[in-house]
Coordinates of C-alpha atoms in Angstrom, one line a residue:
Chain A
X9 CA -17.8 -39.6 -25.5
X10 CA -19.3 -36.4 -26.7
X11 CA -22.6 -35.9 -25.8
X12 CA -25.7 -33.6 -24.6
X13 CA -26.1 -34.7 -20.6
X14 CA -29.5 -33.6 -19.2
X15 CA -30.3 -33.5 -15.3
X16 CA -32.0 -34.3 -13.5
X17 CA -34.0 -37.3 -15.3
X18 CA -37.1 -36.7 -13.3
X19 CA -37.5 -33.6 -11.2
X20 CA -40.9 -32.8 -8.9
X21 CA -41.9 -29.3 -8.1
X22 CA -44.1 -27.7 -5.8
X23 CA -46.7 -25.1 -7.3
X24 CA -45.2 -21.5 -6.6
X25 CA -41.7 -22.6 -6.9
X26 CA -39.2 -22.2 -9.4
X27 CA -37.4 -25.0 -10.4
X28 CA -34.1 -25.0 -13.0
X29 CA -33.2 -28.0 -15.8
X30 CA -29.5 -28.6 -16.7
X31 CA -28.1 -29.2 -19.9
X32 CA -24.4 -29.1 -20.7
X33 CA -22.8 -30.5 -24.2
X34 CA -19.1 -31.2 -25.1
X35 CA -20.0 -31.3 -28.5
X36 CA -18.7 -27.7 -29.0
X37 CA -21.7 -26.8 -30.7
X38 CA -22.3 -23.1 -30.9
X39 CA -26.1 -23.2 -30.9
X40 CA -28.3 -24.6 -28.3
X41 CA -31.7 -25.2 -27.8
X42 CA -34.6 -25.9 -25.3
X43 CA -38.2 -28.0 -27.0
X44 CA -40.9 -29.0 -24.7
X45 CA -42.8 -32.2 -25.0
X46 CA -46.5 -33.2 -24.3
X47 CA -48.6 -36.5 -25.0
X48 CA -49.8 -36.7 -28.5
X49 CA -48.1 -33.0 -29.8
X50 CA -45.1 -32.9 -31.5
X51 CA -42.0 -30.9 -29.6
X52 CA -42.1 -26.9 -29.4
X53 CA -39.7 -24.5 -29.1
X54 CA -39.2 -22.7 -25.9
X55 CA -35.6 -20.6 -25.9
X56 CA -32.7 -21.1 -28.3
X57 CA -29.3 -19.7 -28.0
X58 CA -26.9 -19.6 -31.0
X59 CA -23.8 -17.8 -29.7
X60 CA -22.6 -17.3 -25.6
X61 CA -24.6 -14.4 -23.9
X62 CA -27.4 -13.8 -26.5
X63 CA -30.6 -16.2 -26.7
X64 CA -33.9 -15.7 -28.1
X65 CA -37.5 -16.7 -27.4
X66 CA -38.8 -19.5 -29.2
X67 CA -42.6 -20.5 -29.7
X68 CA -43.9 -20.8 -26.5
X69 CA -41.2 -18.6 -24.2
X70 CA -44.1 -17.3 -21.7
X71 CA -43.0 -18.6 -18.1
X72 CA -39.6 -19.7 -19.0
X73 CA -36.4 -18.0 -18.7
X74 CA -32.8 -19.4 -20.1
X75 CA -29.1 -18.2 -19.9
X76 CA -26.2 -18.8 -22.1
X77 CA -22.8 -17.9 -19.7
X78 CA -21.0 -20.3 -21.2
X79 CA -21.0 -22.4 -24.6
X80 CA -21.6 -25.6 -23.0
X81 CA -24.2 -24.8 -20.6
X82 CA -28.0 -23.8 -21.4
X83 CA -30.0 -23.7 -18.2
X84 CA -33.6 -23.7 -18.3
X85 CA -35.5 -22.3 -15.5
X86 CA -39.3 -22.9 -15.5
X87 CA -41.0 -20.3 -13.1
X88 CA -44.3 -19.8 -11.1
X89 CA -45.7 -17.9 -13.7
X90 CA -45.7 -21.1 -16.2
X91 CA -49.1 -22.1 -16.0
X92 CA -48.5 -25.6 -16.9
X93 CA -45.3 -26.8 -16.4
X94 CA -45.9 -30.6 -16.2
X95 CA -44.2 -31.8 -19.5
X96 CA -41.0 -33.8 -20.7
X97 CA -38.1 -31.4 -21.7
X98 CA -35.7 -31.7 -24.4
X99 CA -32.5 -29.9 -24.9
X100 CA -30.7 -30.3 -28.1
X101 CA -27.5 -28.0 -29.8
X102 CA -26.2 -28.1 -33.6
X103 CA -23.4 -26.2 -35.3
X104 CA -24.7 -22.8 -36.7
X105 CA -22.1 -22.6 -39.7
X106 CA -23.4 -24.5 -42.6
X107 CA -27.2 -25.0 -42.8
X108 CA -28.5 -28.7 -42.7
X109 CA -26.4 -29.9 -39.7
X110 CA -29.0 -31.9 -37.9
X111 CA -29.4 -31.1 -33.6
X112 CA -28.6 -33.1 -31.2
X113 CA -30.9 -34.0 -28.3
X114 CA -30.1 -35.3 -24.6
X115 CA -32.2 -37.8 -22.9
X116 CA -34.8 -35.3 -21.2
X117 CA -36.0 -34.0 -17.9
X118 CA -39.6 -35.0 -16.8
X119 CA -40.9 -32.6 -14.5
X120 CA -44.1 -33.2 -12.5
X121 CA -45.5 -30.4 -10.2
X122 CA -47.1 -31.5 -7.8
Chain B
X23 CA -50.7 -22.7 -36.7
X24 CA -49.2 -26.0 -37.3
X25 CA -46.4 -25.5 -40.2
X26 CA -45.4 -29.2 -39.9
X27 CA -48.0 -32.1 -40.4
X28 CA -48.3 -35.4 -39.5
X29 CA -51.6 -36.5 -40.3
X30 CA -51.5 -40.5 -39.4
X31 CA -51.1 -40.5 -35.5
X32 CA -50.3 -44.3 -36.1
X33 CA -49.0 -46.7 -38.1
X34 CA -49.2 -50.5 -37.8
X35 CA -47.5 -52.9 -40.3
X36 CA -46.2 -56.0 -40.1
X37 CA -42.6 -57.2 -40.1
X38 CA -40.4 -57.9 -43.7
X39 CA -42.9 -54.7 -45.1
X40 CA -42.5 -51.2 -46.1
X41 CA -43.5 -48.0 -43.9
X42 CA -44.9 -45.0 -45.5
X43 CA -44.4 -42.5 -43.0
X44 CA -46.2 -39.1 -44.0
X45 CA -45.5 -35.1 -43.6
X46 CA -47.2 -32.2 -45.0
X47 CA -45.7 -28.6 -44.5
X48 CA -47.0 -24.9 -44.8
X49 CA -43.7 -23.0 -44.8
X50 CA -42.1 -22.1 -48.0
X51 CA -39.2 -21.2 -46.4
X52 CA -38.3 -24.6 -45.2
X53 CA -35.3 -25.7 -47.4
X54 CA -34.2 -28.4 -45.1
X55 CA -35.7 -31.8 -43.4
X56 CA -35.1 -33.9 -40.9
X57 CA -36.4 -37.7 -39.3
X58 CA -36.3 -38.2 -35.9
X59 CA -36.9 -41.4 -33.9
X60 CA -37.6 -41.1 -30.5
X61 CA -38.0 -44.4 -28.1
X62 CA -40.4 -43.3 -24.9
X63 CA -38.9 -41.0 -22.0
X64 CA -35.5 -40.6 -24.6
X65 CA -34.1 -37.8 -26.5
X66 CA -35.0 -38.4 -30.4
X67 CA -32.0 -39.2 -32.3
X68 CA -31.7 -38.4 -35.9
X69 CA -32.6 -40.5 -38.5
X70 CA -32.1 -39.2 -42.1
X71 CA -32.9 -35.6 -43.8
X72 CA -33.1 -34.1 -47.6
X73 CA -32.5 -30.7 -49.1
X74 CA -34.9 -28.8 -50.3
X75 CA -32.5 -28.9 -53.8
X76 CA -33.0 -33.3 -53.5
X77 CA -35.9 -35.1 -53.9
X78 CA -34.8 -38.6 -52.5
X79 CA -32.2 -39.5 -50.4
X80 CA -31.1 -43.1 -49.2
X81 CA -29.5 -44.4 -45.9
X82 CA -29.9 -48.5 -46.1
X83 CA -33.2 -49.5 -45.1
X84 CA -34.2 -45.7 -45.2
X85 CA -35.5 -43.0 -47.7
X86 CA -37.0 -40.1 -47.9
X87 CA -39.0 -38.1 -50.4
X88 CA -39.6 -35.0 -50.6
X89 CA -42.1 -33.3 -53.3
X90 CA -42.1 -29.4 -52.8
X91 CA -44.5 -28.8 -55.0
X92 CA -47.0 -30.7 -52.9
X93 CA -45.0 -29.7 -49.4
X94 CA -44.7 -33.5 -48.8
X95 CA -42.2 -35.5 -47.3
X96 CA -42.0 -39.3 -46.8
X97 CA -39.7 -41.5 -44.9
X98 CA -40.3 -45.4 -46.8
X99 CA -38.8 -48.2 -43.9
X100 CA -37.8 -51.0 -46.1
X101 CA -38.1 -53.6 -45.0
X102 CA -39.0 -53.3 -41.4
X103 CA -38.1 -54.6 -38.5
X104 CA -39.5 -54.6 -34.4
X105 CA -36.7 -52.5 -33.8
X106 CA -38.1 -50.0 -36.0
X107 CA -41.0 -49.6 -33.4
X108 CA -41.3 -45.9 -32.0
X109 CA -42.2 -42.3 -32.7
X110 CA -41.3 -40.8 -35.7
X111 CA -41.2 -37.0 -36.0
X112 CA -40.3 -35.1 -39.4
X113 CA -38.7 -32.1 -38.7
X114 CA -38.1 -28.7 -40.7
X115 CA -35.7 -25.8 -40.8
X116 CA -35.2 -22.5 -42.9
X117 CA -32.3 -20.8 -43.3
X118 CA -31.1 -17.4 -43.1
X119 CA -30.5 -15.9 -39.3
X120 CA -32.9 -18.7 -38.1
X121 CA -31.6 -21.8 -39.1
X122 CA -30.4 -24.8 -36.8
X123 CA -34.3 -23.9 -35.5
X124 CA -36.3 -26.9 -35.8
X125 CA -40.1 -26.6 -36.6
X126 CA -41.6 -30.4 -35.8
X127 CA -44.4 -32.4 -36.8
X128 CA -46.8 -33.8 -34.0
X129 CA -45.6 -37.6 -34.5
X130 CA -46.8 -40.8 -36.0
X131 CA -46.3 -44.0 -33.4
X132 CA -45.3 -46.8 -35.6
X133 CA -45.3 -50.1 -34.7
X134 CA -44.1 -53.1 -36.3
X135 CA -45.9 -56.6 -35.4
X136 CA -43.4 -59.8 -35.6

């Protein structure tokens, strides 16, 4: 089945540390893209990639960091320097060669620091 | 600045009647839009969208509206069900070198009474 697989489903991180989100897709979707959730907002953009080896900051890209090595991997890493990293993530990918093609989401990472 | 608007946080109806779902956007440069549904600690899936060059389109119980004069959209549940109980976020996109980005609403939680 083709899919967006996200993991780990619930990940817990220590202040100070790093701590990286997978998302792979067999979808062969060219584009890919990382939205943060939190309680009561709506979800926010963080880093999208829409070819391998070039990505660009989204809305909020200030403590994240992303690479695109491959087309069907998208790693997130959040970093010490995200103030507040607590928040359900969302990665998602879409063809980029007709407008209107709708994204793709997987199920989400939770992360907690505690 | 929020380009995407959902101005009812909730919605409660009851089951067998229609729900009015509501969006308000800033953006002239949104020519495309999107429904999601999201169940909690899920990925959304997508629900329906419309072309800036339509005003209605239909998927069985589902339609939305979209007046761009008024930069409104409206997703009309008819007739609905307990299934039909979740988030719903309204989506938008422009095209050009940034499209497949998605610019979203902050939600409305609908739930539908048996």
């Amino acid at each position: 089945d083709g899919g967006i697989t996200q993991s780990p489903k619930y990940l817990f991180r220590k202040e100070g540390q790093n701590v990286t989100l997978s998302c792979e897709q067999n979808l062969n979707h060219d584009a890919m893209y990382w939205y943060r959730q939190d309680p009561g907002q709506g979800l926010r953009l963080i880093y999208y990639s829409q070819i391998v080896n070039d990505f660009q900051k989204g809305d909020i890209a200030e403590g994240y960091s992303v690479s695109r090595e491959k087309k069907e991997s998208f790693p997130l890493t959040v970093t010490s320097a995200q103030k507040n990293p607590t928040a359900f993530y969302l990665c998602a990918s879409s063809r980029r060669d007709r407008v209107g093609t709708e994204a793709f989401f997987g199920q989400g990472t939770r992360l907690t620091v505690v | 600045d929020q380009q995407v608007k959902q101005n009812s946080p909730s919605l409660s109806v009851q089951e067998g009647r229609i729900s009015i779902l509501n969006c308000d956007y800033t953006n002239s440069m949104f020519d495309y839009f999107l429904w999601y549904k999201k169940y909690p600690a899920e990925g959304p899936t997508f629900l329906i969208s419309i072309s800036s060059i339509k005003d209605k389109n239909e998927d069985g119980r589902f339609t939305v509206f979209l007046n761009k004069s008024a930069k409104h959209l409206s997703l009309h549940i008819v007739p609905s069900q307990p299934g039909d109980s979740a988030v719903y976020f309204c989506a938008a996109k422009s095209g050009g070198t940034s499209y497949g980005k998605l610019t979203f609403g902050q939600g409305t939680i609908l739930t539908v009474h048996p």
